[in-house]
């Protein structure tokens, strides 16, 4: 099955600086890579996702890059703000029809220092 | 706004009890999932269902069972609760798309279960 590794487990950055979280996956058939943000006391919420036929996707201050050859993908947050503090999870999935479960990384606790 | 609702935020049960965790979604999603979340281990898939009365084992099904009698409701059952099942349990749902469409999950807020 799929295995997703996520680094770092904790990331502390100064407000206004950029944050980068990296993930690798093992199954070359995986073709969908979402990122989730989980705030305290809440369930994870999708913030951005990317398909395997795209190398980069951007949504305001958030971007995701995918390197299929190396089987890794990264989340980039620019101009970080206090509300970006949360746990972030990457995930991978082979979406070939039918149902299957996302495989998640272990999460990164992002701390934005004022 | 789409919603996945988990019936309890916090639950305390005794070892050996039969425990039911309920999840209801109002989005007419075909797929429903149960994950458990533990510090340092991330989210691990327990069971999922892609249709009424259908179920598939995830990565860690041991000690759990599920029930999906109606499309909107997916129940996780701990037949005989043990202390190592103390965890945060998250339910999620998603659509079954055509082959060319990707789908995202909608998660509930979680149930924190403590087994004493």
PDB file of C-alpha atoms in Angstrom:
ATOM      1  CA  UNK A   1       0.000   0.000   0.000  1.00  0.00           C
ATOM      2  CA  UNK A   2       0.830   3.670  -0.062  1.00  0.00           C
ATOM      3  CA  UNK A   3       3.221   5.172   2.486  1.00  0.00           C
ATOM      4  CA  UNK A   4       3.453   8.939   3.024  1.00  0.00           C
ATOM      5  CA  UNK A   5       6.328  10.541   4.919  1.00  0.00           C
ATOM      6  CA  UNK A   6       5.990  14.142   6.124  1.00  0.00           C
ATOM      7  CA  UNK A   7       8.665  16.534   7.437  1.00  0.00           C
ATOM      8  CA  UNK A   8       9.184  18.348   9.674  1.00  0.00           C
ATOM      9  CA  UNK A   9       6.963  17.265  12.549  1.00  0.00           C
ATOM     10  CA  UNK A  10       7.165  20.753  14.062  1.00  0.00           C
ATOM     11  CA  UNK A  11       7.958  24.015  12.289  1.00  0.00           C
ATOM     12  CA  UNK A  12       8.294  27.386  13.971  1.00  0.00           C
ATOM     13  CA  UNK A  13       8.559  30.520  11.815  1.00  0.00           C
ATOM     14  CA  UNK A  14       8.402  34.245  12.430  1.00  0.00           C
ATOM     15  CA  UNK A  15       5.233  35.986  11.378  1.00  0.00           C
ATOM     16  CA  UNK A  16       5.654  37.251   7.836  1.00  0.00           C
ATOM     17  CA  UNK A  17       8.227  34.603   6.881  1.00  0.00           C
ATOM     18  CA  UNK A  18       7.556  31.617   4.598  1.00  0.00           C
ATOM     19  CA  UNK A  19       6.919  28.030   5.695  1.00  0.00           C
ATOM     20  CA  UNK A  20       7.575  24.889   3.675  1.00  0.00           C
ATOM     21  CA  UNK A  21       6.340  21.399   4.535  1.00  0.00           C
ATOM     22  CA  UNK A  22       7.533  18.409   2.526  1.00  0.00           C
ATOM     23  CA  UNK A  23       6.047  14.993   1.830  1.00  0.00           C
ATOM     24  CA  UNK A  24       7.153  11.923  -0.066  1.00  0.00           C
ATOM     25  CA  UNK A  25       4.984   9.045  -1.240  1.00  0.00           C
ATOM     26  CA  UNK A  26       5.809   5.511  -2.252  1.00  0.00           C
ATOM     27  CA  UNK A  27       3.150   4.421  -4.747  1.00  0.00           C
ATOM     28  CA  UNK A  28       3.877   5.805  -8.220  1.00  0.00           C
ATOM     29  CA  UNK A  29       0.230   5.164  -9.130  1.00  0.00           C
ATOM     30  CA  UNK A  30      -0.970   7.821  -6.673  1.00  0.00           C
ATOM     31  CA  UNK A  31      -2.443  10.705  -8.630  1.00  0.00           C
ATOM     32  CA  UNK A  32      -4.126  13.010  -6.145  1.00  0.00           C
ATOM     33  CA  UNK A  33      -2.391  14.936  -3.362  1.00  0.00           C
ATOM     34  CA  UNK A  34      -4.469  17.071  -0.978  1.00  0.00           C
ATOM     35  CA  UNK A  35      -3.318  19.141   1.968  1.00  0.00           C
ATOM     36  CA  UNK A  36      -5.432  19.526   5.094  1.00  0.00           C
ATOM     37  CA  UNK A  37      -5.270  22.059   7.900  1.00  0.00           C
ATOM     38  CA  UNK A  38      -6.491  21.078  11.357  1.00  0.00           C
ATOM     39  CA  UNK A  39      -7.119  23.753  13.946  1.00  0.00           C
ATOM     40  CA  UNK A  40      -7.476  22.938  17.616  1.00  0.00           C
ATOM     41  CA  UNK A  41     -10.734  21.142  18.369  1.00  0.00           C
ATOM     42  CA  UNK A  42     -11.741  20.812  14.731  1.00  0.00           C
ATOM     43  CA  UNK A  43     -11.586  18.211  12.016  1.00  0.00           C
ATOM     44  CA  UNK A  44      -9.103  18.579   9.136  1.00  0.00           C
ATOM     45  CA  UNK A  45     -10.154  20.921   6.342  1.00  0.00           C
ATOM     46  CA  UNK A  46      -8.936  20.798   2.763  1.00  0.00           C
ATOM     47  CA  UNK A  47      -6.849  23.864   1.906  1.00  0.00           C
ATOM     48  CA  UNK A  48      -5.352  22.945  -1.460  1.00  0.00           C
ATOM     49  CA  UNK A  49      -4.876  19.888  -3.651  1.00  0.00           C
ATOM     50  CA  UNK A  50      -2.971  18.922  -6.759  1.00  0.00           C
ATOM     51  CA  UNK A  51      -3.337  16.251  -9.409  1.00  0.00           C
ATOM     52  CA  UNK A  52      -0.488  14.286 -10.878  1.00  0.00           C
ATOM     53  CA  UNK A  53      -0.810  15.980 -14.284  1.00  0.00           C
ATOM     54  CA  UNK A  54       0.036  19.378 -12.754  1.00  0.00           C
ATOM     55  CA  UNK A  55       3.395  20.494 -11.360  1.00  0.00           C
ATOM     56  CA  UNK A  56       2.298  23.473  -9.295  1.00  0.00           C
ATOM     57  CA  UNK A  57      -0.867  25.074  -8.008  1.00  0.00           C
ATOM     58  CA  UNK A  58      -1.307  28.356  -6.178  1.00  0.00           C
ATOM     59  CA  UNK A  59      -4.124  29.873  -4.144  1.00  0.00           C
ATOM     60  CA  UNK A  60      -3.278  33.290  -2.703  1.00  0.00           C
ATOM     61  CA  UNK A  61      -0.567  32.719  -0.054  1.00  0.00           C
ATOM     62  CA  UNK A  62      -0.614  28.949  -0.395  1.00  0.00           C
ATOM     63  CA  UNK A  63       1.051  26.892  -3.107  1.00  0.00           C
ATOM     64  CA  UNK A  64       1.725  23.221  -3.667  1.00  0.00           C
ATOM     65  CA  UNK A  65       4.409  21.733  -5.901  1.00  0.00           C
ATOM     66  CA  UNK A  66       4.642  18.153  -7.133  1.00  0.00           C
ATOM     67  CA  UNK A  67       7.647  16.275  -8.468  1.00  0.00           C
ATOM     68  CA  UNK A  68       6.332  12.989  -9.861  1.00  0.00           C
ATOM     69  CA  UNK A  69       9.750  11.656 -10.749  1.00  0.00           C
ATOM     70  CA  UNK A  70      11.050  12.071  -7.225  1.00  0.00           C
ATOM     71  CA  UNK A  71       7.630  11.261  -5.711  1.00  0.00           C
ATOM     72  CA  UNK A  72       7.528  14.252  -3.472  1.00  0.00           C
ATOM     73  CA  UNK A  73       5.248  17.233  -2.995  1.00  0.00           C
ATOM     74  CA  UNK A  74       5.472  20.336  -0.851  1.00  0.00           C
ATOM     75  CA  UNK A  75       3.243  22.959   0.719  1.00  0.00           C
ATOM     76  CA  UNK A  76       4.463  26.553   0.652  1.00  0.00           C
ATOM     77  CA  UNK A  77       2.875  29.277   2.775  1.00  0.00           C
ATOM     78  CA  UNK A  78       4.129  32.818   2.207  1.00  0.00           C
ATOM     79  CA  UNK A  79       3.703  35.888   4.436  1.00  0.00           C
ATOM     80  CA  UNK A  80       2.636  33.713   7.350  1.00  0.00           C
ATOM     81  CA  UNK A  81       0.051  35.048   9.777  1.00  0.00           C
ATOM     82  CA  UNK A  82      -0.964  33.967  13.308  1.00  0.00           C
ATOM     83  CA  UNK A  83      -4.080  32.235  11.941  1.00  0.00           C
ATOM     84  CA  UNK A  84      -1.826  29.907   9.942  1.00  0.00           C
ATOM     85  CA  UNK A  85      -0.848  28.198  13.202  1.00  0.00           C
ATOM     86  CA  UNK A  86      -2.297  24.686  13.008  1.00  0.00           C
ATOM     87  CA  UNK A  87      -1.432  21.081  12.218  1.00  0.00           C
ATOM     88  CA  UNK A  88      -1.037  20.406   8.497  1.00  0.00           C
ATOM     89  CA  UNK A  89      -1.434  16.984   6.897  1.00  0.00           C
ATOM     90  CA  UNK A  90      -0.438  15.892   3.430  1.00  0.00           C
ATOM     91  CA  UNK A  91      -2.106  12.886   1.832  1.00  0.00           C
ATOM     92  CA  UNK A  92      -1.941  10.739  -1.292  1.00  0.00           C
ATOM     93  CA  UNK A  93      -4.486   8.699  -3.181  1.00  0.00           C
ATOM     94  CA  UNK A  94      -4.839   6.646  -6.281  1.00  0.00           C
ATOM     95  CA  UNK A  95      -8.138   7.834  -7.667  1.00  0.00           C
ATOM     96  CA  UNK A  96      -8.858   5.221 -10.284  1.00  0.00           C
ATOM     97  CA  UNK A  97     -12.558   4.944  -9.718  1.00  0.00           C
ATOM     98  CA  UNK A  98     -14.419   3.404  -6.851  1.00  0.00           C
ATOM     99  CA  UNK A  99     -13.706   4.253  -3.247  1.00  0.00           C
ATOM    100  CA  UNK A 100     -10.391   4.104  -1.524  1.00  0.00           C
ATOM    101  CA  UNK A 101      -8.889   5.788   1.473  1.00  0.00           C
ATOM    102  CA  UNK A 102      -6.488   8.674   1.573  1.00  0.00           C
ATOM    103  CA  UNK A 103      -3.119   7.827   3.141  1.00  0.00           C
ATOM    104  CA  UNK A 104      -1.993  10.669   5.401  1.00  0.00           C
ATOM    105  CA  UNK A 105       1.371  11.857   6.570  1.00  0.00           C
ATOM    106  CA  UNK A 106       1.904  12.145  10.313  1.00  0.00           C
ATOM    107  CA  UNK A 107       1.336  15.884  10.352  1.00  0.00           C
ATOM    108  CA  UNK A 108       3.331  19.071  10.872  1.00  0.00           C
ATOM    109  CA  UNK A 109       2.600  21.393  13.759  1.00  0.00           C
ATOM    110  CA  UNK A 110       3.175  24.877  12.342  1.00  0.00           C
ATOM    111  CA  UNK A 111       3.781  27.589  14.920  1.00  0.00           C
ATOM    112  CA  UNK A 112       3.784  31.222  13.856  1.00  0.00           C
ATOM    113  CA  UNK A 113       5.842  33.340  16.250  1.00  0.00           C
ATOM    114  CA  UNK A 114       4.653  36.949  16.627  1.00  0.00           C
TER     115      UNK A 114
ATOM    116  CA  UNK B   1     -22.803  24.410   3.950  1.00  0.00           C
ATOM    117  CA  UNK B   2     -21.968  20.724   3.760  1.00  0.00           C
ATOM    118  CA  UNK B   3     -21.695  18.906   7.018  1.00  0.00           C
ATOM    119  CA  UNK B   4     -20.410  15.781   8.643  1.00  0.00           C
ATOM    120  CA  UNK B   5     -21.724  15.450  12.168  1.00  0.00           C
ATOM    121  CA  UNK B   6     -20.316  13.165  14.816  1.00  0.00           C
ATOM    122  CA  UNK B   7     -22.754  12.524  17.610  1.00  0.00           C
ATOM    123  CA  UNK B   8     -20.389  13.007  20.555  1.00  0.00           C
ATOM    124  CA  UNK B   9     -17.412  15.315  21.079  1.00  0.00           C
ATOM    125  CA  UNK B  10     -16.199  13.493  24.181  1.00  0.00           C
ATOM    126  CA  UNK B  11     -16.903   9.985  25.380  1.00  0.00           C
ATOM    127  CA  UNK B  12     -15.648   8.015  28.385  1.00  0.00           C
ATOM    128  CA  UNK B  13     -16.229   4.275  28.423  1.00  0.00           C
ATOM    129  CA  UNK B  14     -15.105   1.360  30.527  1.00  0.00           C
ATOM    130  CA  UNK B  15     -12.907  -1.491  29.347  1.00  0.00           C
ATOM    131  CA  UNK B  16     -15.023  -4.261  27.831  1.00  0.00           C
ATOM    132  CA  UNK B  17     -17.973  -2.042  26.966  1.00  0.00           C
ATOM    133  CA  UNK B  18     -19.478  -2.069  23.492  1.00  0.00           C
ATOM    134  CA  UNK B  19     -19.121   1.418  22.049  1.00  0.00           C
ATOM    135  CA  UNK B  20     -20.951   3.009  19.138  1.00  0.00           C
ATOM    136  CA  UNK B  21     -19.622   6.109  17.396  1.00  0.00           C
ATOM    137  CA  UNK B  22     -22.103   7.681  15.032  1.00  0.00           C
ATOM    138  CA  UNK B  23     -21.496   9.808  11.967  1.00  0.00           C
ATOM    139  CA  UNK B  24     -24.071  11.487   9.753  1.00  0.00           C
ATOM    140  CA  UNK B  25     -23.507  13.467   6.546  1.00  0.00           C
ATOM    141  CA  UNK B  26     -26.025  15.627   4.724  1.00  0.00           C
ATOM    142  CA  UNK B  27     -24.273  15.833   1.351  1.00  0.00           C
ATOM    143  CA  UNK B  28     -25.577  12.628  -0.250  1.00  0.00           C
ATOM    144  CA  UNK B  29     -21.999  11.343  -0.445  1.00  0.00           C
ATOM    145  CA  UNK B  30     -21.463   7.722  -1.440  1.00  0.00           C
ATOM    146  CA  UNK B  31     -18.205   7.207   0.438  1.00  0.00           C
ATOM    147  CA  UNK B  32     -17.710   7.380   4.193  1.00  0.00           C
ATOM    148  CA  UNK B  33     -14.588   6.762   6.246  1.00  0.00           C
ATOM    149  CA  UNK B  34     -13.484   6.272   9.817  1.00  0.00           C
ATOM    150  CA  UNK B  35      -9.991   7.351  10.877  1.00  0.00           C
ATOM    151  CA  UNK B  36      -8.303   7.444  14.232  1.00  0.00           C
ATOM    152  CA  UNK B  37      -5.848  10.191  15.059  1.00  0.00           C
ATOM    153  CA  UNK B  38      -3.024   9.721  17.554  1.00  0.00           C
ATOM    154  CA  UNK B  39      -0.118  12.058  18.362  1.00  0.00           C
ATOM    155  CA  UNK B  40       2.875  11.289  16.199  1.00  0.00           C
ATOM    156  CA  UNK B  41       0.932   8.769  14.095  1.00  0.00           C
ATOM    157  CA  UNK B  42      -1.276  11.059  12.052  1.00  0.00           C
ATOM    158  CA  UNK B  43      -4.583   9.768  10.696  1.00  0.00           C
ATOM    159  CA  UNK B  44      -4.958   6.057  10.137  1.00  0.00           C
ATOM    160  CA  UNK B  45      -7.822   4.520   8.190  1.00  0.00           C
ATOM    161  CA  UNK B  46      -9.932   2.016  10.125  1.00  0.00           C
ATOM    162  CA  UNK B  47     -12.799   1.210   7.756  1.00  0.00           C
ATOM    163  CA  UNK B  48     -14.569   2.777   4.834  1.00  0.00           C
ATOM    164  CA  UNK B  49     -17.776   2.253   2.919  1.00  0.00           C
ATOM    165  CA  UNK B  50     -18.601   3.087  -0.684  1.00  0.00           C
ATOM    166  CA  UNK B  51     -22.274   2.232  -0.580  1.00  0.00           C
ATOM    167  CA  UNK B  52     -25.068   1.233   1.759  1.00  0.00           C
ATOM    168  CA  UNK B  53     -24.312  -2.106   3.434  1.00  0.00           C
ATOM    169  CA  UNK B  54     -20.853  -2.179   1.853  1.00  0.00           C
ATOM    170  CA  UNK B  55     -17.664  -1.948   3.881  1.00  0.00           C
ATOM    171  CA  UNK B  56     -13.958  -2.300   3.343  1.00  0.00           C
ATOM    172  CA  UNK B  57     -11.141  -2.714   5.847  1.00  0.00           C
ATOM    173  CA  UNK B  58      -8.628   0.047   6.112  1.00  0.00           C
ATOM    174  CA  UNK B  59      -5.147  -0.154   7.566  1.00  0.00           C
ATOM    175  CA  UNK B  60      -6.055  -0.847  11.201  1.00  0.00           C
ATOM    176  CA  UNK B  61      -9.451  -2.639  11.366  1.00  0.00           C
ATOM    177  CA  UNK B  62      -8.631  -4.952  14.271  1.00  0.00           C
ATOM    178  CA  UNK B  63     -10.954  -4.479  17.227  1.00  0.00           C
ATOM    179  CA  UNK B  64     -13.464  -2.456  15.186  1.00  0.00           C
ATOM    180  CA  UNK B  65     -16.488  -3.085  13.024  1.00  0.00           C
ATOM    181  CA  UNK B  66     -18.783  -0.755  11.081  1.00  0.00           C
ATOM    182  CA  UNK B  67     -22.358  -0.505   9.969  1.00  0.00           C
ATOM    183  CA  UNK B  68     -23.893   1.397   7.072  1.00  0.00           C
ATOM    184  CA  UNK B  69     -27.626   0.764   6.916  1.00  0.00           C
ATOM    185  CA  UNK B  70     -28.463   4.159   5.406  1.00  0.00           C
ATOM    186  CA  UNK B  71     -26.503   6.276   2.965  1.00  0.00           C
ATOM    187  CA  UNK B  72     -26.145   9.202   5.342  1.00  0.00           C
ATOM    188  CA  UNK B  73     -25.045   7.289   8.426  1.00  0.00           C
ATOM    189  CA  UNK B  74     -21.852   5.351   9.137  1.00  0.00           C
ATOM    190  CA  UNK B  75     -21.304   3.823  12.557  1.00  0.00           C
ATOM    191  CA  UNK B  76     -18.053   2.641  14.089  1.00  0.00           C
ATOM    192  CA  UNK B  77     -18.387  -0.125  16.666  1.00  0.00           C
ATOM    193  CA  UNK B  78     -15.874  -1.141  19.277  1.00  0.00           C
ATOM    194  CA  UNK B  79     -17.064  -4.608  20.221  1.00  0.00           C
ATOM    195  CA  UNK B  80     -15.146  -4.695  23.501  1.00  0.00           C
ATOM    196  CA  UNK B  81     -13.386  -1.427  24.224  1.00  0.00           C
ATOM    197  CA  UNK B  82      -9.781  -1.552  25.381  1.00  0.00           C
ATOM    198  CA  UNK B  83      -7.497   1.161  26.742  1.00  0.00           C
ATOM    199  CA  UNK B  84      -5.401   1.134  23.558  1.00  0.00           C
ATOM    200  CA  UNK B  85      -8.462   2.344  21.700  1.00  0.00           C
ATOM    201  CA  UNK B  86      -8.336   5.644  23.565  1.00  0.00           C
ATOM    202  CA  UNK B  87      -8.000   8.100  20.700  1.00  0.00           C
ATOM    203  CA  UNK B  88      -9.551  10.821  18.586  1.00  0.00           C
ATOM    204  CA  UNK B  89     -11.895   9.330  15.988  1.00  0.00           C
ATOM    205  CA  UNK B  90     -12.632  11.235  12.799  1.00  0.00           C
ATOM    206  CA  UNK B  91     -15.362  10.514  10.305  1.00  0.00           C
ATOM    207  CA  UNK B  92     -15.200  11.755   6.707  1.00  0.00           C
ATOM    208  CA  UNK B  93     -17.266  11.520   3.552  1.00  0.00           C
ATOM    209  CA  UNK B  94     -16.697  12.069  -0.155  1.00  0.00           C
ATOM    210  CA  UNK B  95     -18.421  11.772  -3.501  1.00  0.00           C
ATOM    211  CA  UNK B  96     -17.728   8.980  -5.946  1.00  0.00           C
ATOM    212  CA  UNK B  97     -16.761  10.855  -9.075  1.00  0.00           C
ATOM    213  CA  UNK B  98     -16.311   9.790 -12.641  1.00  0.00           C
ATOM    214  CA  UNK B  99     -12.824   8.574 -13.447  1.00  0.00           C
ATOM    215  CA  UNK B 100     -11.585  12.011 -14.442  1.00  0.00           C
ATOM    216  CA  UNK B 101     -12.773  13.891 -11.403  1.00  0.00           C
ATOM    217  CA  UNK B 102     -10.994  14.104  -8.096  1.00  0.00           C
ATOM    218  CA  UNK B 103     -12.771  14.426  -4.854  1.00  0.00           C
ATOM    219  CA  UNK B 104     -11.953  15.836  -1.472  1.00  0.00           C
ATOM    220  CA  UNK B 105     -13.019  14.632   1.918  1.00  0.00           C
ATOM    221  CA  UNK B 106     -15.207  16.500   4.351  1.00  0.00           C
ATOM    222  CA  UNK B 107     -14.345  15.692   7.937  1.00  0.00           C
ATOM    223  CA  UNK B 108     -16.402  15.819  11.096  1.00  0.00           C
ATOM    224  CA  UNK B 109     -15.065  17.540  14.214  1.00  0.00           C
ATOM    225  CA  UNK B 110     -14.052  14.289  15.843  1.00  0.00           C
ATOM    226  CA  UNK B 111     -14.970  12.234  18.904  1.00  0.00           C
ATOM    227  CA  UNK B 112     -12.391  12.002  21.657  1.00  0.00           C
ATOM    228  CA  UNK B 113     -12.858   8.583  23.213  1.00  0.00           C
ATOM    229  CA  UNK B 114     -11.272   7.647  26.515  1.00  0.00           C
ATOM    230  CA  UNK B 115     -11.409   4.026  27.642  1.00  0.00           C
ATOM    231  CA  UNK B 116     -10.743   3.546  31.349  1.00  0.00           C
TER     232      UNK B 116
END
